[in-house]
PDB file of C-alpha atoms in Angstrom:
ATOM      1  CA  UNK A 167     175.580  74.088 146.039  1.00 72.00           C
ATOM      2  CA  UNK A 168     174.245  74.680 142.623  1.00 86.00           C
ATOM      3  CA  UNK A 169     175.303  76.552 139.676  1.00 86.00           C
ATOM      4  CA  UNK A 170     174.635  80.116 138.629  1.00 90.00           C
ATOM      5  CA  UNK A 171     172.529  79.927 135.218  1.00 90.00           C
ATOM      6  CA  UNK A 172     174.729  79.665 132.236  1.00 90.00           C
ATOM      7  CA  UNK A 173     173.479  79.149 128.397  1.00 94.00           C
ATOM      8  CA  UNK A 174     174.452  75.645 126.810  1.00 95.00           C
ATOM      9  CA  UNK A 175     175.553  74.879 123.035  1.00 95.00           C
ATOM     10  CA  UNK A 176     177.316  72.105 121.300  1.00 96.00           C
ATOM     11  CA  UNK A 177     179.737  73.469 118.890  1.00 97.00           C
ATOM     12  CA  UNK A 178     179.438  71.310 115.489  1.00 96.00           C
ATOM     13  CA  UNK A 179     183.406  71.932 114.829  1.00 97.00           C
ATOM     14  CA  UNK A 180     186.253  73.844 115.839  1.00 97.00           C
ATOM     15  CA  UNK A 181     185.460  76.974 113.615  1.00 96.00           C
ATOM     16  CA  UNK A 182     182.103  76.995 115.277  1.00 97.00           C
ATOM     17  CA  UNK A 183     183.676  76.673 118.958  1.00 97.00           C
ATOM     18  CA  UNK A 184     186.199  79.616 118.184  1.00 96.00           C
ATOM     19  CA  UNK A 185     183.194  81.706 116.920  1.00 96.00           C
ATOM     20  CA  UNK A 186     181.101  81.448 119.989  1.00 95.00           C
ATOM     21  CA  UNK A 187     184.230  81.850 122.664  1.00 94.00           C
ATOM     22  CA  UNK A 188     184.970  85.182 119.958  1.00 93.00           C
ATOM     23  CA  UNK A 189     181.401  85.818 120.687  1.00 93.00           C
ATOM     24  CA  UNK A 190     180.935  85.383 124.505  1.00 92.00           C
ATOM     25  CA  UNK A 191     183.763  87.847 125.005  1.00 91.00           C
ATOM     26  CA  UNK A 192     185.687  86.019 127.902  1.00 90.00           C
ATOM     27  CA  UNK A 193     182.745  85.042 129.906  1.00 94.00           C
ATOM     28  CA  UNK A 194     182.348  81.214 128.186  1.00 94.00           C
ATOM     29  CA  UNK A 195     183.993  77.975 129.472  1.00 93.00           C
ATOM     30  CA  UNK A 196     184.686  75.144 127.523  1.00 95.00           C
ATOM     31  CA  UNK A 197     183.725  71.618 127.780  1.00 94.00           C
ATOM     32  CA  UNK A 198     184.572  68.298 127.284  1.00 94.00           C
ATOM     33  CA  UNK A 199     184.640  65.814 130.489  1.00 91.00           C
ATOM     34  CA  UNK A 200     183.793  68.296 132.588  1.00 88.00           C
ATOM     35  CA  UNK A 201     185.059  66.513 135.389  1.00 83.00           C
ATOM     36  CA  UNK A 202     187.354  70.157 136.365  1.00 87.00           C
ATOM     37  CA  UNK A 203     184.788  72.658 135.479  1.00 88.00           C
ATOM     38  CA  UNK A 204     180.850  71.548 136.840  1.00 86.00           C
ATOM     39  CA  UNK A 205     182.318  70.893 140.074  1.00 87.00           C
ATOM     40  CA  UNK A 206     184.261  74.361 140.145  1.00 88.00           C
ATOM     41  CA  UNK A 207     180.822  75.746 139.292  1.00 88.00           C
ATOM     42  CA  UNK A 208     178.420  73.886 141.643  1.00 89.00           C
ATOM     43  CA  UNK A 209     181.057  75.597 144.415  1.00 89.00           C
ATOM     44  CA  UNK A 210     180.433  78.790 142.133  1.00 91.00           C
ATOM     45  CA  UNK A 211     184.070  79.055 142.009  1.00 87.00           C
ATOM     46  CA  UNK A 212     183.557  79.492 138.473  1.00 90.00           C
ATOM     47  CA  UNK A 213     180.112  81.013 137.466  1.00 92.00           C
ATOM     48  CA  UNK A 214     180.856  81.584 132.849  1.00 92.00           C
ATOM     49  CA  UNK A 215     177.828  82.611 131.887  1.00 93.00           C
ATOM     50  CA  UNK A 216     178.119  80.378 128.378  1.00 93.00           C
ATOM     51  CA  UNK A 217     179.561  76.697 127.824  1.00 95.00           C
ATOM     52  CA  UNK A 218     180.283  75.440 125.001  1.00 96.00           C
ATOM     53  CA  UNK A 219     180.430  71.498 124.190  1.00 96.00           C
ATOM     54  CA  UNK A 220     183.108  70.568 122.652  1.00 96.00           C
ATOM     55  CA  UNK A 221     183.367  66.886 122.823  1.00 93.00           C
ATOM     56  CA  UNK A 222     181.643  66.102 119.882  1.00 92.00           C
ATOM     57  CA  UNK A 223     183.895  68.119 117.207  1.00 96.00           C
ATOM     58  CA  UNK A 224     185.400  65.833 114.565  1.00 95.00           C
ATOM     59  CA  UNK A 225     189.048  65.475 114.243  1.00 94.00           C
ATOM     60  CA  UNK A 226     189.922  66.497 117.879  1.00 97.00           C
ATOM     61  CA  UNK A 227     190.446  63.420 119.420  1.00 97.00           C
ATOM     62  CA  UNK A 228     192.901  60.527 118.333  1.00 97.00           C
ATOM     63  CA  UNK A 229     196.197  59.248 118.564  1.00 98.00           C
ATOM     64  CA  UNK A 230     198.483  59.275 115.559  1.00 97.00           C
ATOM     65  CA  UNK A 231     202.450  58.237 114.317  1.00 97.00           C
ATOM     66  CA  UNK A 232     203.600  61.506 112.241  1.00 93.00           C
ATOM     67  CA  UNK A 233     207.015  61.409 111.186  1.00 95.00           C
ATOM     68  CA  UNK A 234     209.393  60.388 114.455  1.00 96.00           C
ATOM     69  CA  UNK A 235     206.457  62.096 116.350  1.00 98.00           C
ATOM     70  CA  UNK A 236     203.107  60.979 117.797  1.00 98.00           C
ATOM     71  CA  UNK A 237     200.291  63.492 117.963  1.00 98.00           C
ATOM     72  CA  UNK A 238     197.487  63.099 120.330  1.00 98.00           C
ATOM     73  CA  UNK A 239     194.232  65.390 119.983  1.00 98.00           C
ATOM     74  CA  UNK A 240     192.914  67.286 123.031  1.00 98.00           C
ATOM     75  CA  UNK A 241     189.371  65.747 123.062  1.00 97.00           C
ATOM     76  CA  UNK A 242     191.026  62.516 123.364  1.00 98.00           C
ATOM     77  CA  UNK A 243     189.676  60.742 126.603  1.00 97.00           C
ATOM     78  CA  UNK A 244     192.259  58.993 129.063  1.00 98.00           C
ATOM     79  CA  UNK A 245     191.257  55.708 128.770  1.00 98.00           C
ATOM     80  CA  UNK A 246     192.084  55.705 124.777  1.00 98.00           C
ATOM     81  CA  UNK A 247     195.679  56.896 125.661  1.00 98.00           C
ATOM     82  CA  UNK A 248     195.937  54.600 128.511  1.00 98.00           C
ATOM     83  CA  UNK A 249     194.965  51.705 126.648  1.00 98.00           C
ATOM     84  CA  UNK A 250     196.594  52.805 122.847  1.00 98.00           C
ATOM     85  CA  UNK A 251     198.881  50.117 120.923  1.00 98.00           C
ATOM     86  CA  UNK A 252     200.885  52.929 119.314  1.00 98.00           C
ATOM     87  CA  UNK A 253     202.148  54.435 122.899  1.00 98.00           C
ATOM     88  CA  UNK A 254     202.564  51.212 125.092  1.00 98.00           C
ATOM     89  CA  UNK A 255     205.231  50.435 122.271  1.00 97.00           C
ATOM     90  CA  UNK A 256     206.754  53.337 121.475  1.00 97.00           C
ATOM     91  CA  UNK A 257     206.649  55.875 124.698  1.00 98.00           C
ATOM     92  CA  UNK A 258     204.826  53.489 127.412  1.00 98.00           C
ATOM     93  CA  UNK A 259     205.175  56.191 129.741  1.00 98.00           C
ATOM     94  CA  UNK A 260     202.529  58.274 128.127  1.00 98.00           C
ATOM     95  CA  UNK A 261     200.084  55.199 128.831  1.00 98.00           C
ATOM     96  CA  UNK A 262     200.993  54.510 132.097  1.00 97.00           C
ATOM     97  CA  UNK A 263     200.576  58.551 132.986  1.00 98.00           C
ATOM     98  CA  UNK A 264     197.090  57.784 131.510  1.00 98.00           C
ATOM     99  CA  UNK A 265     195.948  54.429 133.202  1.00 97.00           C
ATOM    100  CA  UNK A 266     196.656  55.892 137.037  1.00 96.00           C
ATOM    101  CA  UNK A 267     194.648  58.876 136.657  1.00 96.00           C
ATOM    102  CA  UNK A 268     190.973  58.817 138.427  1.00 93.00           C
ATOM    103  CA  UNK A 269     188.755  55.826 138.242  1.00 92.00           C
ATOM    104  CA  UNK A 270     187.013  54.209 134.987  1.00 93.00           C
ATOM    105  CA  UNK A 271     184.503  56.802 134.929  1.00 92.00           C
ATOM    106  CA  UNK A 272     187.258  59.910 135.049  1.00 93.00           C
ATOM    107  CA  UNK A 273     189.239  57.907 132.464  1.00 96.00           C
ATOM    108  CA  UNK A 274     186.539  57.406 130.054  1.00 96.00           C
ATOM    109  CA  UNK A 275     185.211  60.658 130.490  1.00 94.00           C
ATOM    110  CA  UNK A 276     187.935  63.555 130.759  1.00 95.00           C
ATOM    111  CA  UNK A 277     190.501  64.746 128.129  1.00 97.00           C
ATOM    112  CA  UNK A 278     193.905  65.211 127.765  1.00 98.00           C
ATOM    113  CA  UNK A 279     193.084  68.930 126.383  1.00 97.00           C
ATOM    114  CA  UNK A 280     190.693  69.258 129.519  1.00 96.00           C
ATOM    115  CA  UNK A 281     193.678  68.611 131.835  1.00 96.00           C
ATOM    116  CA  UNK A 282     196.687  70.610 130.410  1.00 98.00           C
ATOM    117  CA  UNK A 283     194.207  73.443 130.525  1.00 96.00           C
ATOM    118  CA  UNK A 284     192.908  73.256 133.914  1.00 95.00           C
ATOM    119  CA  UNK A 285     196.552  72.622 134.892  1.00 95.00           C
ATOM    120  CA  UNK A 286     195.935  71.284 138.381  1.00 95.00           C
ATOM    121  CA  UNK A 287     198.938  71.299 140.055  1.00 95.00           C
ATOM    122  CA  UNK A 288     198.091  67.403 141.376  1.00 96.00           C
ATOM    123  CA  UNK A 289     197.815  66.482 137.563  1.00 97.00           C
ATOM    124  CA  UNK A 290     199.137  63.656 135.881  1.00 98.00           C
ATOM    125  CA  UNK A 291     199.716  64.740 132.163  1.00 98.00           C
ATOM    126  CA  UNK A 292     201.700  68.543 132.900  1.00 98.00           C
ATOM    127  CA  UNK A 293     204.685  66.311 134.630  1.00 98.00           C
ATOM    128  CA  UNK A 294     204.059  64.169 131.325  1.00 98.00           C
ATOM    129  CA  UNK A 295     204.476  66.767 129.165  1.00 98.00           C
ATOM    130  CA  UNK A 296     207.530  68.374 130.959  1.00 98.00           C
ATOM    131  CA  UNK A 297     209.508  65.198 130.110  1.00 98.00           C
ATOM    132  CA  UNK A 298     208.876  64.471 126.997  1.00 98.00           C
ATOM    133  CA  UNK A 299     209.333  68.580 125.460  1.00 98.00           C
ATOM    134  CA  UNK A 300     206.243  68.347 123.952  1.00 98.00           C
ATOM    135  CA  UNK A 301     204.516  70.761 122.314  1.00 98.00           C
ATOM    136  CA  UNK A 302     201.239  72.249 122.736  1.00 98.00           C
ATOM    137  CA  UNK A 303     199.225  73.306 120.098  1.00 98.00           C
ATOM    138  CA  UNK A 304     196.656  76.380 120.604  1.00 98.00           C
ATOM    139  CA  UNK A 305     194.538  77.585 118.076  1.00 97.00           C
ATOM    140  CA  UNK A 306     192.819  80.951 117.993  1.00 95.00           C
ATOM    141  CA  UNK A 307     190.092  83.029 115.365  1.00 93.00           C
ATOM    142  CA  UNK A 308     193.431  84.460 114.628  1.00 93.00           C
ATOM    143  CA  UNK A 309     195.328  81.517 113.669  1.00 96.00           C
ATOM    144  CA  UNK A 310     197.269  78.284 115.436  1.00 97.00           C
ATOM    145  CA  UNK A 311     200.808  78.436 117.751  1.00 98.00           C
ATOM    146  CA  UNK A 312     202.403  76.410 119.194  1.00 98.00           C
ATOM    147  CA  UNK A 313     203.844  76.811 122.970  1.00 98.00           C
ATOM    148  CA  UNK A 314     206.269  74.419 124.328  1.00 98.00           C
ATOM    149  CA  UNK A 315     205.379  72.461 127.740  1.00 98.00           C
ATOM    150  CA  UNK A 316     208.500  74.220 129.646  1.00 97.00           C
ATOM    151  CA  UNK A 317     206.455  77.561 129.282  1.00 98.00           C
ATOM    152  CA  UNK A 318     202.864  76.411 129.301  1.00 98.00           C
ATOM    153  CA  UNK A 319     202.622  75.756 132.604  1.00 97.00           C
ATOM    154  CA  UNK A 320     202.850  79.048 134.812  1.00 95.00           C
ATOM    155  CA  UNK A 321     201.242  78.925 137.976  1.00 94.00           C
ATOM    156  CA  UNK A 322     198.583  77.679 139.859  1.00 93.00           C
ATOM    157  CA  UNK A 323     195.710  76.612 137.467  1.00 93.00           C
ATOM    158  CA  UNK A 324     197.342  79.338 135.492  1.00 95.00           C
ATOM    159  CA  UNK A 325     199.131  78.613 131.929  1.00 97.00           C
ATOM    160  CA  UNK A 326     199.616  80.151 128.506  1.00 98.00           C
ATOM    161  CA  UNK A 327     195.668  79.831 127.124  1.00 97.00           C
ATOM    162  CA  UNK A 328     193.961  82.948 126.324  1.00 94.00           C
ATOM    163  CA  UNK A 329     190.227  83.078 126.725  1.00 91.00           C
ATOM    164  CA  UNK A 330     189.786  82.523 122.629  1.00 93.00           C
ATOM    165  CA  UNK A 331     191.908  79.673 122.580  1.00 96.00           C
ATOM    166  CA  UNK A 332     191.620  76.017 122.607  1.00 97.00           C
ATOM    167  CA  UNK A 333     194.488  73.325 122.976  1.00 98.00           C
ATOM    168  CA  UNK A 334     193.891  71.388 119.673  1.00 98.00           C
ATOM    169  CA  UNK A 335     196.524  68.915 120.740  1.00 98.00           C
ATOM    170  CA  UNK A 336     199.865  67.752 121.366  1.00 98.00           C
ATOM    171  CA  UNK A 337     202.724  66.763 119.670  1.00 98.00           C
ATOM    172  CA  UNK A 338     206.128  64.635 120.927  1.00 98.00           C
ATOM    173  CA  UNK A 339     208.772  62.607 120.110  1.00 98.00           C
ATOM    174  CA  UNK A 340     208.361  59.401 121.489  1.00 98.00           C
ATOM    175  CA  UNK A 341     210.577  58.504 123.954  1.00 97.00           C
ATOM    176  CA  UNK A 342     211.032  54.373 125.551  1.00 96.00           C
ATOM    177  CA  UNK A 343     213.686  54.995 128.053  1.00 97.00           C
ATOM    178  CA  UNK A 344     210.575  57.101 130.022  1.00 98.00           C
ATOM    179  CA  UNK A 345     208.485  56.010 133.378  1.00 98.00           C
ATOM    180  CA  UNK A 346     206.045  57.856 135.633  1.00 98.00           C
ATOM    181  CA  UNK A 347     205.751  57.156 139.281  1.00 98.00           C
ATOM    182  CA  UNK A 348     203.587  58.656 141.359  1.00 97.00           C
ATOM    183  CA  UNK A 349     202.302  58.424 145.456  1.00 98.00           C
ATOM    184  CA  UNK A 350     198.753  59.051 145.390  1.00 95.00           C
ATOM    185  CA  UNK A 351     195.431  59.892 147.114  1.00 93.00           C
ATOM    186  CA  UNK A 352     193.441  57.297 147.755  1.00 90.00           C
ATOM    187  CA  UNK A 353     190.219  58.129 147.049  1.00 89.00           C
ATOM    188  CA  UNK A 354     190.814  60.414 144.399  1.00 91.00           C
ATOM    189  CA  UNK A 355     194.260  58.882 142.887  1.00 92.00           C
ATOM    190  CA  UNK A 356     195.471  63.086 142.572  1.00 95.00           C
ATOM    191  CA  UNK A 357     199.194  62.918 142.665  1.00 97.00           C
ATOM    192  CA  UNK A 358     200.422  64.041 145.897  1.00 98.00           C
ATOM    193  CA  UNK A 359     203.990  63.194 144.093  1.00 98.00           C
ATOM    194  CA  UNK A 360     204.049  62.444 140.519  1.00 98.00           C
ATOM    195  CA  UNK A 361     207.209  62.402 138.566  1.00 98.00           C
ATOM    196  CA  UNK A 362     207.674  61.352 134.887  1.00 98.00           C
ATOM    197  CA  UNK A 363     211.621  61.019 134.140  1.00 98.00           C
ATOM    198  CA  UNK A 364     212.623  60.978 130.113  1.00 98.00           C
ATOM    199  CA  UNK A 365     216.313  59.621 129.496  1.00 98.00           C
ATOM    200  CA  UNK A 366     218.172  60.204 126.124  1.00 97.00           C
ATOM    201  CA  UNK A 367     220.762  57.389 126.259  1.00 95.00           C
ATOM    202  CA  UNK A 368     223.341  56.227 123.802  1.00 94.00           C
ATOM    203  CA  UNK A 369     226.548  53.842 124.373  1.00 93.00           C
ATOM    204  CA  UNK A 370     225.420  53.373 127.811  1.00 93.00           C
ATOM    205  CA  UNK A 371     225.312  56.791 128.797  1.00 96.00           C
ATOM    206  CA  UNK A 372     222.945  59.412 129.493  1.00 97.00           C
ATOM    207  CA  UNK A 373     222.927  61.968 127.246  1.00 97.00           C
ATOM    208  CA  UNK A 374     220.621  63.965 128.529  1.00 97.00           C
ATOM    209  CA  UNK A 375     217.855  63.889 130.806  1.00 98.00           C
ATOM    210  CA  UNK A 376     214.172  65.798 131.631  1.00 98.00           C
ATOM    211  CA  UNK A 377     212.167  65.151 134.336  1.00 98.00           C
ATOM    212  CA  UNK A 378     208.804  66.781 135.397  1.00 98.00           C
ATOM    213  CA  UNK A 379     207.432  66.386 138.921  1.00 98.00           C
ATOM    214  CA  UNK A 380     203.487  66.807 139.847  1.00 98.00           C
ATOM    215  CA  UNK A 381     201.502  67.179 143.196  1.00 97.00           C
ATOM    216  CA  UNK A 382     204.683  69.031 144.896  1.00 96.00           C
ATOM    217  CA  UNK A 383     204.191  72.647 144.665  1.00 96.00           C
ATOM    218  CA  UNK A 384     201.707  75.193 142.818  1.00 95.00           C
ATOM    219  CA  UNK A 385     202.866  73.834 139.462  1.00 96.00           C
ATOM    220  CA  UNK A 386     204.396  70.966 137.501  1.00 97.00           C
ATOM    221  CA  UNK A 387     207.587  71.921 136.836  1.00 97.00           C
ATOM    222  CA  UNK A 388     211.127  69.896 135.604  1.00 97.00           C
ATOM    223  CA  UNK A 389     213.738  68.952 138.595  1.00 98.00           C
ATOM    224  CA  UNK A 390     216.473  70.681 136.696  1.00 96.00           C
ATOM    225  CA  UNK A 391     219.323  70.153 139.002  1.00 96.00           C
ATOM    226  CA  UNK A 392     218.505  66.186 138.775  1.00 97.00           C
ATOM    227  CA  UNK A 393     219.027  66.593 134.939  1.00 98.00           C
ATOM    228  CA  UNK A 394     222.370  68.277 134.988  1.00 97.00           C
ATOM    229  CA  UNK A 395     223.081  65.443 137.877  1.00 97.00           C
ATOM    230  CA  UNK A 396     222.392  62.785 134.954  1.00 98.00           C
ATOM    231  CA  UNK A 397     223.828  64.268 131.769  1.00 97.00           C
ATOM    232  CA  UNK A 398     226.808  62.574 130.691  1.00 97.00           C
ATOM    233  CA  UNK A 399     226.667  59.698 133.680  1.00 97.00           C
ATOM    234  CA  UNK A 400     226.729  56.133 132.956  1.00 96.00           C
ATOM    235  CA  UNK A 401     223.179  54.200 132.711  1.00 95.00           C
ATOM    236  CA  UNK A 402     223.664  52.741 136.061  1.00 95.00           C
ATOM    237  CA  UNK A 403     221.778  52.551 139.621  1.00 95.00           C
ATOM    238  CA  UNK A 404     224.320  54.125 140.870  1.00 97.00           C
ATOM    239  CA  UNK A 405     223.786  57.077 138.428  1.00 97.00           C
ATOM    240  CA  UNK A 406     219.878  57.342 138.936  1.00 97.00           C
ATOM    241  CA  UNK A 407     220.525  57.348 142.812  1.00 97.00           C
ATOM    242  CA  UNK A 408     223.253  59.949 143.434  1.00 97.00           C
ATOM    243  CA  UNK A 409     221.056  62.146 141.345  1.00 97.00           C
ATOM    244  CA  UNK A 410     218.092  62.013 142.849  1.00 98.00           C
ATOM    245  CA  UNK A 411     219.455  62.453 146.264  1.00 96.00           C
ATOM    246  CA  UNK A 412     219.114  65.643 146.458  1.00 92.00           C
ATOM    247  CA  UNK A 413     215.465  66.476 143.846  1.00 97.00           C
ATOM    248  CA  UNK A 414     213.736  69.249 144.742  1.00 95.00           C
ATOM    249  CA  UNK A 415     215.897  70.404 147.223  1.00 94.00           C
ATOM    250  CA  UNK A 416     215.894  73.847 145.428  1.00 91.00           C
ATOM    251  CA  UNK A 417     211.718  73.968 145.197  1.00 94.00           C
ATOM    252  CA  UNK A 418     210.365  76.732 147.208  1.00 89.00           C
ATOM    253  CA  UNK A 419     206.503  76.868 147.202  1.00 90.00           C
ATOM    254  CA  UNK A 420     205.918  73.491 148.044  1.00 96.00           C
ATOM    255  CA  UNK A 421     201.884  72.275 148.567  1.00 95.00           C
ATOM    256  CA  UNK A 422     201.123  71.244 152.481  1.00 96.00           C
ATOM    257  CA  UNK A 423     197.510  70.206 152.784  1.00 94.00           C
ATOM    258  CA  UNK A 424     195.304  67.477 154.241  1.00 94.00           C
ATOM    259  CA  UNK A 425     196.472  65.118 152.194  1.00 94.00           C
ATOM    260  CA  UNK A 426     200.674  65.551 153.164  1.00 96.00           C
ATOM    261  CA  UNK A 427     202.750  67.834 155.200  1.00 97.00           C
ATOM    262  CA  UNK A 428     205.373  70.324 153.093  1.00 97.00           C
ATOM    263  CA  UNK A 429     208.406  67.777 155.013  1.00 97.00           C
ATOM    264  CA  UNK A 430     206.678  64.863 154.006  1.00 97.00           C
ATOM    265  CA  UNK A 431     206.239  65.624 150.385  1.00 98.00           C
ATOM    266  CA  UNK A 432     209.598  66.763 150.402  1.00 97.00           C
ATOM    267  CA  UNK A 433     210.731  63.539 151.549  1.00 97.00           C
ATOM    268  CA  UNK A 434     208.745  61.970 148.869  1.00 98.00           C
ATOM    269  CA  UNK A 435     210.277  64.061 145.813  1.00 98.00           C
ATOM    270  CA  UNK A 436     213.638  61.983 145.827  1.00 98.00           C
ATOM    271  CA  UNK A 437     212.472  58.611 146.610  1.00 98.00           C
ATOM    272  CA  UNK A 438     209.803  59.002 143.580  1.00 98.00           C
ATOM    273  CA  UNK A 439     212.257  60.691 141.075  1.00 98.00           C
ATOM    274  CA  UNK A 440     214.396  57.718 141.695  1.00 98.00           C
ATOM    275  CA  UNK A 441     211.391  55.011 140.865  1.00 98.00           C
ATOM    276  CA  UNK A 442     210.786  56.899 137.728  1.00 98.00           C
ATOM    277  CA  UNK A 443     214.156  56.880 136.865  1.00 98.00           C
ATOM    278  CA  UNK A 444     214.744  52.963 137.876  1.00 97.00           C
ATOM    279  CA  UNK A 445     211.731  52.223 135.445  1.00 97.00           C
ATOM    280  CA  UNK A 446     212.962  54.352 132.649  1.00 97.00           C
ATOM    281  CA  UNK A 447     216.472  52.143 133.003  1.00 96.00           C
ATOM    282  CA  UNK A 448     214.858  49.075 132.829  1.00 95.00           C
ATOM    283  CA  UNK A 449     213.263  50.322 129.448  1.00 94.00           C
ATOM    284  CA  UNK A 450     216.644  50.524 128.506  1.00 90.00           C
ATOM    285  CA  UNK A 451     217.426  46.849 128.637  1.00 75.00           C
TER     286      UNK A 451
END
């Protein structure tokens, strides 16, 4: 199919973008890659009758070392992240998240800020994000907030955005201890189970744990009961699998669709958790 007509400008900053989302009044998409939106509106699943280009605005993209945190700007494309010094050193997982997702085209193409918005519940980055606490920051013709991952993330495609605001970027504290496994489509390399796992260890034990899971159900959302399973165990094998036994045994709307059965995936939330979780370990040393 083809697209309904739609009016195309390139904002020149992020001022100019908030202006003219102020000024469509709710009926303009951003973007960036574009790799979630055109084909959402060549199946006229999405028909805005403005976009606006955002992929040129200075300042939005890049990677930097803050403080203890790293911040990474929404227009920055996949393949920087994948392929960035700064997080292969200090929170590899991050990287690794990046380098699985699509192809080389996708990677050098879409956005991190593109993704957490579209929030496709077979996304990479939301499980990402989920594990490492990280905080999202929005801005608005009103002013900038910042919403933390744990609430973000509500529903299918559905999250904390209003139509006036853009992700600016993201902000974390690095974490090493961290891995991200994932069993994916083959053509498309979606997650049909993705799960990033984030320990907090000291004196060889687990102080606390978070752990974000992808491609199961509507949503990415943290495996909660495997992170009370992990607090205060030893950093052991034996730890990581008596806790992941049982993940996502308490997740109700879980996806069933050409790609994997509801059982299957179900099946497939444990043994992934634990691969995360063996990687993060062996970060540990």
């Amino acid at each position: 199919m083809i697209s309904t007509g739609f009016e195309y400008s390139r904002a020149k900053s992020l001022d100019d973008a908030l202006a003219k989302l102020r000024a469509a009044n709710g009926e303009a998409k951003l973007i960036a890659g574009g790799h979630s939106l055109v084909p959402l509106m060549k199946l006229r699943l999405s028909e805005p009758k403005a976009i606006i280009d955002i992929a040129h605005i200075p300042g939005l993209s890049g990677i930097n070392k803050k403080g203890d945190t790293i911040e990474i700007g929404a227009g920055t494309v996949h393949h920087v992240v994948a392929t960035s010094a700064l997080l292969q050193q200090a929170c590899p997982m991050v990287a690794e998240a990046a380098a699985a997702i699509g192809d080389p085209q996708v990677r050098n193409r879409g956005t991190l800020g593109g993704s957490l918005a579209h929030a496709d519940p077979a996304a990479d980055y939301p499980a990402v994000m989920l594990a490492l606490d990280a905080d999202i920051q929005v801005r608005s013709p009103g002013g900038s907030r910042v919403v933390k991952a744990q609430e973000f993330f509500r529903g299918l495609f559905t999250v904390d955005l209003a139509a006036d605001e853009i992700i600016v970027g993201v902000q974390f504290r690095p974490v090493k201890t961290a891995a991200y496994a994932k069993l994916y489509q083959r053509a498309s390399h979606f997650a049909i189970v993705g799960v990033a796992a984030a320990l907090d260890v000291k004196d060889g034990k687990i102080q606390s744990a978070r752990i974000g899971v992808t491609g199961a159900s509507s949503h990415a959302t943290r495996l909660t009961d495997v992170e009370q399973a992990l607090a205060g165990k030893p950093l052991s094998k034996g730890s990581i699998e008596a806790a992941a036994r049982s993940a996502g045994a308490d997740l109700e709307d879980i996806n069933s669709d050409i790609h994997a059965s509801e059982a299957y995936r179900r099946a497939m939330i444990p043994v992934f958790t634990e691969r995360a979780l063996e990687r993060a370990l062996a970060r540990a040393g």
